[in-house]
Coordinates of C-alpha atoms in Angstrom, one line a residue:
M2 CA -39.0 145.8 53.2
S3 CA -41.1 148.6 54.7
N4 CA -38.2 151.0 54.0
L5 CA -38.2 150.2 50.3
S6 CA -39.6 152.7 47.8
P7 CA -43.2 152.0 46.8
A8 CA -42.1 152.5 43.2
I9 CA -40.4 149.1 43.2
Q10 CA -43.4 147.3 44.8
P11 CA -44.2 145.4 41.6
Y12 CA -40.8 143.6 42.0
V13 CA -40.9 143.3 45.8
S14 CA -44.3 141.6 45.8
L15 CA -43.2 138.8 43.4
P16 CA -43.5 135.3 44.7
L17 CA -40.6 132.9 45.2
S18 CA -39.2 131.5 41.9
A19 CA -41.6 133.7 40.0
P20 CA -42.4 132.9 36.4
T21 CA -40.2 134.7 33.9
S22 CA -43.2 136.5 32.4
D23 CA -44.1 137.9 35.9
V24 CA -40.6 139.2 36.4
I25 CA -40.7 140.9 33.0
A26 CA -44.1 142.5 33.9
A27 CA -42.7 143.7 37.2
F28 CA -39.7 145.4 35.6
R29 CA -42.0 147.1 33.0
A30 CA -44.1 148.5 35.8
I31 CA -41.1 150.3 37.4
D32 CA -40.2 153.8 36.0
P33 CA -36.6 153.5 34.7
H34 CA -36.1 157.3 35.1
D35 CA -36.7 157.1 38.8
I36 CA -33.1 157.1 40.1
P37 CA -33.8 156.2 43.8
A38 CA -36.1 153.4 42.7
S39 CA -33.5 152.1 40.2
K40 CA -30.8 152.1 42.9
A41 CA -33.0 150.1 45.3
L42 CA -34.1 147.7 42.5
A43 CA -30.5 147.1 41.4
Q44 CA -29.6 146.0 44.9
L45 CA -32.6 143.8 45.3
I46 CA -32.0 142.1 41.9
L47 CA -28.3 141.4 42.8
D48 CA -29.4 139.9 46.2
D49 CA -31.8 137.6 44.4
L50 CA -29.2 136.7 41.8
K51 CA -26.8 135.7 44.5
A52 CA -29.4 133.6 46.2
A53 CA -30.6 131.9 43.0
L54 CA -27.2 131.3 41.2
I55 CA -24.6 131.1 44.0
D56 CA -26.2 130.2 47.3
G57 CA -29.0 128.0 46.0
T58 CA -31.4 129.6 48.5
V59 CA -34.9 131.0 48.2
S60 CA -35.3 133.9 45.7
R61 CA -37.9 135.7 43.7
L62 CA -36.0 134.5 40.7
S63 CA -35.8 131.1 39.1
K64 CA -32.4 130.2 37.6
Q65 CA -33.9 130.8 34.1
G66 CA -35.4 134.1 35.2
A67 CA -32.2 135.1 36.8
V68 CA -30.1 134.5 33.7
D69 CA -32.5 135.5 30.9
V70 CA -34.2 138.5 32.5
A71 CA -32.7 139.8 35.8
L72 CA -29.1 139.9 34.7
P73 CA -29.8 141.9 31.5
K74 CA -32.0 144.2 33.5
L75 CA -29.2 144.8 36.1
K76 CA -26.8 145.5 33.2
D77 CA -29.2 148.1 31.8
L78 CA -29.8 149.7 35.2
G79 CA -26.0 149.9 35.7
K80 CA -25.5 152.2 32.7
V81 CA -26.7 155.1 34.9
P82 CA -23.8 156.3 37.1
Q83 CA -25.8 156.6 40.3
V84 CA -26.9 152.9 39.9
A85 CA -23.3 151.9 39.0
G86 CA -22.3 153.5 42.3
V87 CA -24.4 150.9 44.1
L88 CA -22.7 148.0 42.2
A89 CA -19.3 149.4 43.1
S90 CA -19.2 148.3 46.7
P91 CA -16.8 145.5 47.5
A92 CA -19.5 143.0 48.4
N93 CA -21.5 143.7 45.2
L94 CA -18.4 143.4 43.0
R95 CA -17.5 140.1 44.7
H96 CA -21.1 138.8 44.0
L97 CA -21.0 139.8 40.3
L98 CA -17.6 138.2 39.9
S99 CA -18.9 134.9 41.4
I100 CA -22.0 135.0 39.3
S101 CA -19.9 135.6 36.1
S102 CA -18.2 132.2 36.5
T103 CA -21.3 130.1 37.4
P104 CA -22.2 127.4 34.8
H105 CA -25.5 129.2 34.1
V106 CA -23.7 132.4 33.0
E107 CA -20.2 131.5 31.9
G108 CA -21.0 129.8 28.6
L109 CA -23.6 132.4 27.4
K110 CA -23.0 134.5 24.4
E111 CA -23.2 137.6 26.7
N112 CA -21.8 137.4 30.2
N113 CA -23.9 140.1 31.7
A114 CA -22.3 139.8 35.1
L115 CA -18.9 140.7 33.7
R116 CA -20.5 143.4 31.6
C117 CA -21.9 144.9 34.8
I118 CA -18.4 144.9 36.3
A119 CA -16.9 146.5 33.2
N120 CA -19.5 149.2 33.0
T121 CA -19.1 149.9 36.8
C122 CA -15.3 150.3 36.4
L123 CA -15.9 152.6 33.4
L124 CA -18.3 154.9 35.2
I125 CA -17.0 154.8 38.8
E126 CA -13.3 155.3 38.9
P127 CA -12.9 154.3 42.6
A128 CA -14.5 150.9 41.7
R129 CA -11.3 150.1 39.8
T130 CA -9.2 150.3 42.9
T131 CA -11.8 148.4 44.9
F132 CA -12.0 145.7 42.3
I133 CA -8.2 144.9 42.4
G134 CA -8.0 145.4 46.1
S135 CA -7.7 142.6 48.7
D136 CA -11.5 142.9 49.6
V137 CA -12.4 141.7 46.1
N138 CA -9.2 140.2 44.6
G139 CA -10.8 140.8 41.3
G140 CA -7.6 141.4 39.4
N141 CA -6.4 137.9 40.1
V142 CA -9.7 136.3 39.4
A143 CA -10.0 138.3 36.1
L144 CA -6.6 137.1 35.0
D145 CA -7.6 133.5 35.8
L146 CA -10.7 133.9 33.7
L147 CA -8.6 135.4 30.9
Q148 CA -6.0 132.6 31.1
K149 CA -8.5 129.7 31.1
S150 CA -11.2 130.9 28.7
S151 CA -11.3 130.5 25.0
S152 CA -14.6 132.5 24.8
L153 CA -14.3 135.8 22.9
E154 CA -16.8 137.3 25.2
T155 CA -14.8 136.5 28.3
I156 CA -11.5 137.5 26.8
Y157 CA -13.0 140.8 25.7
L158 CA -14.6 141.6 29.0
T159 CA -11.7 140.5 31.3
S160 CA -9.3 142.5 29.1
R161 CA -11.5 145.5 29.3
I162 CA -11.8 145.3 33.1
L163 CA -8.1 144.9 33.5
F164 CA -7.4 147.7 31.1
L165 CA -9.6 150.1 33.1
C166 CA -8.1 148.9 36.4
T167 CA -4.5 149.6 35.1
A168 CA -5.3 153.0 33.5
S169 CA -3.7 154.9 36.4
S170 CA -0.2 154.1 37.5
L171 CA -0.8 156.0 40.7
S172 CA -3.8 154.0 42.0
A173 CA -2.8 150.7 40.4
A174 CA 1.0 150.7 40.8
S175 CA 1.3 147.7 43.0
F176 CA -1.2 145.7 40.9
I177 CA 0.7 146.5 37.6
Q178 CA 4.0 145.4 39.2
W179 CA 2.3 142.2 40.4
I180 CA 0.9 141.4 37.0
V181 CA 4.3 141.7 35.3
E182 CA 6.5 140.1 37.9
N183 CA 4.6 137.3 39.6
K184 CA 4.1 133.8 38.2
R185 CA 0.5 132.5 37.9
A186 CA -0.3 130.3 40.9
N187 CA -2.5 128.0 38.9
S188 CA 0.0 127.5 36.0
S189 CA 1.9 124.3 35.6
C190 CA 4.7 125.9 33.6
S191 CA 5.4 129.0 35.8
E192 CA 3.7 131.4 33.4
T193 CA 3.5 135.1 34.1
A194 CA 0.6 137.3 33.1
I195 CA 2.8 138.4 30.2
D196 CA 2.8 134.9 28.9
V197 CA -0.9 134.7 29.2
L198 CA -1.3 137.9 27.2
T199 CA 1.1 136.6 24.5
T200 CA -0.9 133.4 24.1
K201 CA -4.2 135.2 23.9
M202 CA -2.8 137.6 21.3
D203 CA -1.7 134.8 19.1
N204 CA -5.0 132.9 19.5
L205 CA -7.0 136.0 18.5
L206 CA -4.7 136.6 15.6
H207 CA -5.2 133.0 14.4
T208 CA -8.9 133.6 14.5
L209 CA -8.7 136.8 12.5
V210 CA -6.3 135.4 9.9
A211 CA -8.5 132.4 9.4
G212 CA -11.5 134.6 8.8
K213 CA -13.8 132.5 10.8
S214 CA -17.3 133.7 11.1
V215 CA -18.3 134.2 14.8
S216 CA -21.5 135.3 16.5
G217 CA -21.5 137.7 19.5
T218 CA -18.3 139.4 20.5
S219 CA -15.9 139.8 17.6
P220 CA -12.2 138.9 17.7
E221 CA -11.5 142.5 16.7
D222 CA -13.2 143.8 19.8
A223 CA -11.4 141.2 22.0
M224 CA -8.0 142.0 20.6
T225 CA -8.6 145.7 20.8
D226 CA -9.2 145.7 24.5
L227 CA -6.4 143.2 25.1
L228 CA -4.1 145.6 23.3
K229 CA -5.3 148.5 25.5
L230 CA -4.2 146.4 28.5
I231 CA -0.9 145.6 26.9
F232 CA -0.4 149.4 26.2
N233 CA -1.0 150.3 29.9
L234 CA 1.6 147.7 31.0
C235 CA 4.2 148.9 28.5
V236 CA 3.7 152.6 29.5
H237 CA 3.4 152.2 33.3
Y238 CA 5.6 149.3 34.4
P239 CA 9.0 150.5 33.3
K240 CA 8.5 153.8 35.0
L241 CA 7.4 152.1 38.2
V242 CA 10.6 150.2 38.4
D243 CA 12.9 153.1 37.3
A244 CA 13.9 151.6 34.0
E245 CA 16.2 153.7 31.9
I246 CA 15.4 155.3 28.5
Q247 CA 16.5 152.9 25.8
S248 CA 16.8 155.2 22.8
P249 CA 16.3 158.8 21.7
E250 CA 13.0 160.4 22.4
V251 CA 10.6 161.4 19.6
A252 CA 8.7 164.6 19.9
A253 CA 5.0 163.8 19.7
S254 CA 4.2 167.2 18.1
G255 CA 1.0 168.4 19.8
Q256 CA -0.4 171.1 21.9
D257 CA 1.0 169.7 25.1
H258 CA 4.4 168.9 23.6
R259 CA 4.6 165.5 25.3
T260 CA 7.2 163.1 24.3
V261 CA 7.0 159.4 23.6
A262 CA 10.0 158.2 25.7
D263 CA 10.7 154.5 25.5
Y264 CA 11.3 153.5 29.0
W265 CA 11.5 149.7 28.8
S266 CA 12.1 146.6 31.0
P267 CA 13.3 143.2 29.8
R268 CA 10.3 141.7 31.7
L269 CA 8.1 143.0 28.8
D270 CA 10.2 141.5 26.0
G271 CA 7.7 138.7 25.7
L272 CA 5.1 141.1 24.4
I273 CA 7.1 142.2 21.4
P274 CA 6.8 139.0 19.2
P275 CA 3.0 138.8 19.3
L276 CA 2.6 142.5 18.7
L277 CA 4.9 142.3 15.6
R278 CA 3.2 139.1 14.4
A279 CA -0.2 140.9 14.6
F280 CA 1.3 144.0 12.8
H281 CA 2.5 141.9 9.9
R282 CA -0.3 139.3 9.7
L283 CA -3.5 141.2 10.5
P284 CA -5.7 141.2 7.4
A285 CA -5.9 144.6 5.7
Q286 CA -9.1 146.5 6.3
S287 CA -10.9 148.5 3.7
P288 CA -10.9 151.4 2.8
H289 CA -7.9 152.0 5.1
P290 CA -6.0 149.8 7.6
L291 CA -6.0 152.2 10.6
V292 CA -9.0 150.8 12.4
P293 CA -9.0 148.8 15.6
P294 CA -7.2 146.6 16.4
M295 CA -4.4 147.8 14.0
L296 CA -4.6 151.3 15.5
H297 CA -4.0 149.9 19.0
I298 CA -1.1 147.7 17.7
I299 CA 0.5 150.9 16.5
H300 CA 0.0 152.6 19.9
A301 CA 1.7 149.7 21.6
L302 CA 4.6 149.5 19.1
I303 CA 5.6 153.2 19.5
I304 CA 6.4 152.5 23.2
I305 CA 8.9 149.7 22.4
P306 CA 12.5 150.9 22.0
V307 CA 14.3 150.7 18.6
N308 CA 18.0 150.2 19.1
A309 CA 20.9 148.1 18.1
S310 CA 20.1 145.3 20.5
N311 CA 16.7 144.6 19.1
R312 CA 17.1 145.7 15.5
T313 CA 16.9 142.1 14.1
L314 CA 13.6 141.6 15.9
W315 CA 12.2 144.8 14.3
F316 CA 13.7 144.5 10.8
G317 CA 15.2 141.0 10.3
S318 CA 18.4 140.7 8.3
Q319 CA 18.0 143.1 5.4
P320 CA 20.0 143.1 2.2
P321 CA 22.5 145.9 1.7
S322 CA 20.7 147.7 -1.1
P323 CA 17.6 149.7 0.0
P324 CA 14.3 148.4 -1.4
A325 CA 12.3 150.3 -4.0
R326 CA 8.8 151.4 -3.3
V327 CA 6.1 148.8 -4.0
T328 CA 2.3 149.1 -4.2
P329 CA 0.2 148.6 -1.1
T330 CA -1.2 145.3 -2.5
D331 CA 2.3 143.9 -2.4
S332 CA 2.9 144.7 1.2
A333 CA 2.2 141.2 2.5
T334 CA 5.2 139.8 0.5
S335 CA 7.5 142.7 -0.1
S336 CA 8.7 143.0 3.5
L337 CA 9.6 139.3 4.0
S338 CA 13.2 139.5 2.7
G339 CA 15.9 138.5 5.0
S340 CA 17.8 135.7 6.6
P341 CA 15.9 132.8 8.3
C342 CA 15.6 132.7 12.1
P343 CA 16.9 129.7 14.0
D344 CA 14.2 127.2 15.0
T345 CA 14.4 127.4 18.7
N346 CA 12.2 126.8 21.7
T347 CA 9.4 129.4 21.9
N348 CA 9.0 129.2 25.7
L349 CA 9.8 132.6 27.2
P350 CA 12.1 132.7 30.4
A351 CA 10.6 133.4 33.8
A352 CA 10.4 137.0 34.8
K353 CA 13.2 136.9 37.4
E354 CA 15.6 135.1 35.1
K355 CA 14.9 137.7 32.4
E356 CA 15.9 140.5 34.8
K357 CA 19.3 138.8 35.5
E358 CA 20.3 137.7 32.0
P359 CA 22.0 140.0 29.5
K360 CA 19.7 142.1 27.4
T361 CA 21.0 140.6 24.2
R362 CA 20.0 137.1 25.4
A363 CA 16.5 138.3 26.2
I364 CA 16.2 139.8 22.7
D365 CA 17.5 136.7 21.1
R366 CA 14.8 134.7 22.9
A367 CA 12.2 137.2 21.7
I368 CA 13.4 136.9 18.1
S369 CA 13.2 133.1 18.3
A370 CA 9.7 133.3 19.7
F371 CA 8.7 135.7 16.9
A372 CA 10.0 133.4 14.1
A373 CA 8.5 130.3 15.8
G374 CA 5.2 132.1 16.1
R375 CA 5.2 133.0 12.4
R376 CA 5.7 129.3 11.6
S377 CA 2.5 128.5 13.5
F378 CA 0.5 130.6 11.0
S379 CA 1.8 128.9 7.9
W380 CA -0.9 127.4 5.8
S381 CA 0.9 124.3 4.8
S382 CA 2.2 121.8 7.4
S383 CA 5.0 120.7 5.0
S384 CA 6.2 124.2 4.6
R385 CA 6.6 124.6 8.4
S386 CA 9.0 121.7 8.5
T387 CA 11.1 122.4 5.4
T388 CA 11.0 126.2 4.7
P389 CA 12.8 128.6 7.0
V390 CA 10.8 131.7 8.0
A391 CA 12.4 135.1 7.7
V392 CA 11.8 137.9 10.2
P393 CA 10.0 140.6 8.1
D394 CA 11.0 144.2 7.8
T395 CA 8.6 146.2 10.0
A396 CA 9.8 149.5 8.6
M397 CA 8.7 148.6 5.1
R398 CA 5.4 147.3 6.4
A399 CA 4.8 150.6 8.2
C400 CA 5.6 152.6 5.1
E401 CA 3.2 150.6 2.9
L402 CA 0.4 150.8 5.4
L403 CA 0.9 154.6 5.8
D404 CA 0.8 154.8 2.0
S405 CA -2.6 153.0 1.7
T406 CA -4.0 155.0 4.6
L407 CA -3.1 158.4 3.1
A408 CA -4.3 157.2 -0.3
A409 CA -7.7 156.4 1.2
F410 CA -8.2 160.0 2.4
F411 CA -6.0 162.2 0.2
Q412 CA -7.2 160.9 -3.1
G413 CA -5.8 162.5 -6.2
D414 CA -3.9 165.8 -5.7
H415 CA -6.5 167.4 -3.4
D416 CA -5.4 169.9 -0.7
P417 CA -5.7 168.2 2.7
D418 CA -7.7 171.2 3.9
E419 CA -10.4 170.8 1.3
A420 CA -13.8 169.9 2.7
V421 CA -14.0 166.8 0.5
V422 CA -11.0 165.4 2.3
R423 CA -12.5 166.0 5.8
N424 CA -15.8 164.7 4.7
R425 CA -14.2 161.5 3.4
F426 CA -12.5 161.0 6.7
Q427 CA -15.7 161.4 8.7
G428 CA -17.5 159.0 6.4
H429 CA -14.9 156.3 6.9
W430 CA -14.3 156.7 10.6
S431 CA -17.1 155.9 13.0
L432 CA -15.3 156.3 16.4
N433 CA -15.2 159.4 18.4
E434 CA -11.7 160.5 17.4
S435 CA -11.2 164.3 17.2
S436 CA -9.4 164.5 13.9
M437 CA -7.6 162.6 11.1
G438 CA -4.3 163.6 12.8
D439 CA -5.2 161.6 15.9
I440 CA -5.5 158.5 13.7
I441 CA -2.6 158.9 11.4
T442 CA 0.0 160.6 13.7
P443 CA 0.9 157.4 15.7
F444 CA 1.8 155.7 12.4
V445 CA 4.1 158.7 11.4
L446 CA 5.7 158.6 14.9
L447 CA 6.5 154.9 14.4
I448 CA 8.3 155.5 11.2
T449 CA 10.1 158.5 12.8
R450 CA 11.3 156.2 15.6
F451 CA 12.7 153.8 13.0
C452 CA 14.6 156.6 11.4
L453 CA 16.1 157.8 14.7
G454 CA 16.8 154.3 16.1
D455 CA 18.4 152.5 13.2
E456 CA 20.6 153.9 10.5
D457 CA 19.9 151.1 8.0
A458 CA 16.2 151.4 8.5
K459 CA 16.4 155.2 7.9
L460 CA 18.2 154.7 4.6
R461 CA 15.6 152.1 3.4
I462 CA 12.7 154.4 4.5
R463 CA 14.3 157.4 2.7
N464 CA 14.9 155.4 -0.5
W465 CA 11.3 154.2 -0.3
F466 CA 9.8 157.7 0.0
V467 CA 12.3 159.3 -2.3
P468 CA 13.8 156.8 -4.8
E469 CA 16.7 157.8 -7.0
S470 CA 14.5 157.5 -10.0
L471 CA 12.0 160.0 -8.6
D472 CA 10.4 162.1 -11.4
R473 CA 11.4 165.7 -10.6
T474 CA 10.0 167.4 -13.7
T475 CA 6.7 168.3 -11.9
P476 CA 6.1 169.8 -8.5
L477 CA 6.8 167.2 -5.8
E478 CA 4.0 168.3 -3.6
G479 CA 1.5 167.7 -6.5
R480 CA 2.4 164.1 -6.9
D481 CA -0.4 161.5 -6.5
D482 CA 1.6 159.3 -4.2
V483 CA 2.8 159.0 -0.6
L484 CA 5.5 161.6 -1.0
G485 CA 3.2 164.2 -2.6
R486 CA 0.5 163.6 0.0
C487 CA 3.0 164.0 2.9
L488 CA 4.3 167.2 1.4
R489 CA 0.8 168.6 1.1
V490 CA 0.0 167.7 4.7
L491 CA 3.1 169.7 5.7
Q492 CA 1.3 172.8 4.5
S493 CA -2.1 171.9 6.1
V494 CA -3.7 174.4 8.5
Y495 CA -6.6 172.1 9.4
H496 CA -4.3 169.1 10.1
D497 CA -1.6 171.1 11.9
R498 CA -0.6 168.3 14.4
L499 CA -0.3 165.7 11.6
G500 CA 1.7 168.2 9.5
K501 CA 4.2 168.7 12.4
C502 CA 4.7 165.0 12.8
V503 CA 5.2 164.5 9.1
G504 CA 7.9 167.3 9.2
E505 CA 9.6 165.5 12.1
M506 CA 9.6 162.3 10.1
F507 CA 11.3 163.8 7.1
F508 CA 13.7 165.8 9.4
A509 CA 14.8 162.4 11.0
M510 CA 14.8 160.8 7.6
Y511 CA 17.3 163.4 6.4
D512 CA 19.7 163.1 9.4
S513 CA 18.1 166.0 11.3
N514 CA 19.9 168.3 8.9
P515 CA 17.8 171.2 7.5
T516 CA 20.1 171.6 4.5
N517 CA 19.5 168.0 3.5
L518 CA 15.8 168.6 3.4
T519 CA 16.2 170.9 0.5
T520 CA 16.5 167.9 -1.8
L521 CA 12.7 167.9 -1.5
G522 CA 12.4 171.7 -1.8
Y523 CA 13.1 174.3 0.8
G524 CA 9.7 175.8 0.1
N525 CA 8.0 172.7 1.3
F526 CA 9.7 172.8 4.7
A527 CA 10.2 176.5 5.3
G528 CA 7.2 176.8 7.6
F529 CA 8.0 173.6 9.5
L530 CA 11.6 174.7 10.1
F531 CA 10.5 178.2 11.2
N532 CA 8.1 176.7 13.7
K533 CA 10.8 174.4 14.9
G534 CA 13.0 177.4 15.7
I535 CA 15.4 176.8 12.9
A536 CA 15.7 180.1 11.2
T537 CA 17.5 179.2 8.0
G538 CA 17.0 179.9 4.4
P539 CA 17.8 177.7 1.4
P540 CA 21.6 176.9 1.0
P541 CA 23.4 179.6 -0.9
T542 CA 24.3 178.3 -4.4
D543 CA 27.8 179.8 -4.3
S544 CA 28.9 178.0 -1.1
T545 CA 27.3 174.5 -1.4
P546 CA 27.6 171.8 -4.0
Q547 CA 24.8 171.7 -6.6
M548 CA 22.4 168.9 -5.8
T549 CA 21.8 166.7 -8.8
T550 CA 19.6 163.7 -9.8
S551 CA 21.0 160.3 -10.5
D552 CA 21.1 161.4 -14.1
G553 CA 23.2 164.4 -13.2
L554 CA 20.5 167.0 -13.7
P555 CA 20.7 170.0 -11.2
I556 CA 18.0 170.2 -8.5
D557 CA 16.4 173.5 -7.6
P558 CA 16.8 173.8 -3.8
I559 CA 13.6 175.8 -3.5
T560 CA 11.2 173.5 -5.3
G561 CA 13.1 170.1 -5.4
Q562 CA 12.5 170.0 -9.1
V563 CA 15.1 169.7 -11.8
V564 CA 16.3 173.0 -13.1
K565 CA 15.2 173.6 -16.7
E566 CA 17.8 175.7 -18.4
R567 CA 16.4 178.3 -20.7
E568 CA 16.9 181.9 -21.6
P569 CA 14.3 184.1 -19.9
N570 CA 13.7 185.8 -23.3
D571 CA 12.6 182.4 -24.7
M572 CA 9.7 182.2 -22.3
T573 CA 6.3 182.8 -23.8
E574 CA 3.7 185.0 -22.0
E575 CA 1.8 181.9 -21.0
E576 CA 5.0 180.3 -19.5
K577 CA 5.7 183.6 -17.6
E578 CA 2.2 183.5 -16.2
R579 CA 2.7 179.9 -15.0
E580 CA 6.1 180.8 -13.4
A581 CA 4.4 183.8 -11.7
E582 CA 1.6 181.6 -10.4
K583 CA 4.2 179.2 -8.9
L584 CA 5.9 182.1 -7.1
F585 CA 2.5 183.3 -5.8
V586 CA 1.7 179.8 -4.4
L587 CA 5.1 179.5 -2.8
F588 CA 5.0 182.9 -1.1
D589 CA 1.4 182.3 0.0
R590 CA 2.4 179.0 1.5
L591 CA 5.3 180.6 3.4
E592 CA 2.9 183.3 4.7
R593 CA 0.2 180.8 5.8
S594 CA 2.8 178.7 7.7
G595 CA 4.1 181.7 9.6
A596 CA 7.6 181.6 8.0
L597 CA 7.0 184.9 6.2
P598 CA 5.2 187.9 7.7
P599 CA 2.4 189.3 5.4
S600 CA 4.2 192.7 5.4
Q601 CA 7.3 191.0 3.9
N602 CA 5.5 189.1 1.1
P603 CA 6.7 190.6 -2.2
I604 CA 3.6 189.4 -4.1
R605 CA 1.3 191.0 -1.6
K606 CA 3.3 194.2 -1.8
A607 CA 3.1 194.2 -5.5
M608 CA -0.6 193.6 -5.5
Q609 CA -1.2 196.4 -2.9
K610 CA 1.0 198.8 -4.9
G611 CA -0.9 198.0 -8.1
S612 CA -4.2 198.7 -6.4
G613 CA -3.0 202.0 -5.1
G614 CA -2.3 200.8 -1.5
S615 CA 0.7 201.7 0.5

């Protein structure tokens, strides 16, 4: 002990099994800003914790002092990266893991030993590889804790640790494959880790739907980190085993032009039902639904392929006529139309059997699991036995949630770039996300994938956004509904990334045909098409059929409004001014979006000429 820093002498000089009050006094006497002293103190505390809680040997700490004072102190010390580096050694990670499952710690509202590990893995990236390596075997132990525990604290922390340890497919490749492919050694029914995650998702959803009041860790936090782990597995595993792309890629319009390419493996099929159950059943949040864990459900869903083999799982058996748009408050019931699913066994096949069986069989099993899982959330036991449960339409649920989200931020007919809109977003969103686009874009991508992956879903989505009865007597972009808000976002400068994604959604919705987009007004999409590299103008009226409404009224391809037939001489001066203002707004929008150079703007030319410019 002569080599120890004098700064930690108050703790070093404590007697064996020191009273808790003395331990607290010793900690207070040590400067928390002294990094070398904090590192030495952290190691001493951990050694004493091991002696008191694991080995049962002499220690400065009593069991009560270890749990109530020393572990919280170690957690606080470990928030400093230099101290976390001390805890990142294989031996120290093993000790913390053992302490976390001792009877004195495991049942506490806060498992500070697991919190130390989670914080260390967050701050020290090499600790993640160390934790799942053979020296610690922490990945296997964490999965065991996750499987056995019903504690929200343990589910949250083990999920968080495993999420951090699977963040990199390079350093965790073998561990990720092991998680997905190997059966749990302590399971009596040959479960894989995928089955464990499925069970935990449903348990957490049941807690959230029931609205039970809990103290300590919330079910929202537990589900959020479980979803982050699921996302890592869905992203990394298929690429590690050279899975093929299942359906078309969707451009994730952004600065890096990355794509969301749905590589997929049948081994992951068991994750689809609980994700969809959570998407449909998670209670709506106020003032908008895109908060964790819903936000992370969306992130996971955009990885899953949308194709003919799994369309029933996504959309159920939908009626031939497309549904009309409903209000967000009706979303819980409006998307439940369809044929009932057969009441089959919910047990998922073992991983190796999944790999061998035809893909359609694996999807059929997932559909059965989805329907059976929904039955478990029914409120009445009699309804479970007598009423068949339909697979809901995920496309309509996504549209309705997007509607309520946009309505929360783009209230009225405000321009998305107005400060009031940005301030409203910042007031509603407490996480460190960079922009509104980062939050809403994944939702738009999901709807785009539905349009690209399934023809029937595309028609339902298009009819929902643009019903045949749409009122075209006023500017479409000025509407106080989801269509108007989306068209206004298209012109946004501040929300450029979101605007590009909205453009891609409508482009997919209208068969990837720029001419078809003119039913919503070429002026609304001119900038998007220009930036997409599609140099085309509105369709010439002499070579294309006149677009009409369901009532036979002609549609102006520039504005998307009905054409009002009138003689120009019949216009009053006030009406002429309004028409001129519309032209000014249209050309200004084209100029701002880059589709029209300022030098070619006729309105600007006229203004310059009138003021004496060239």
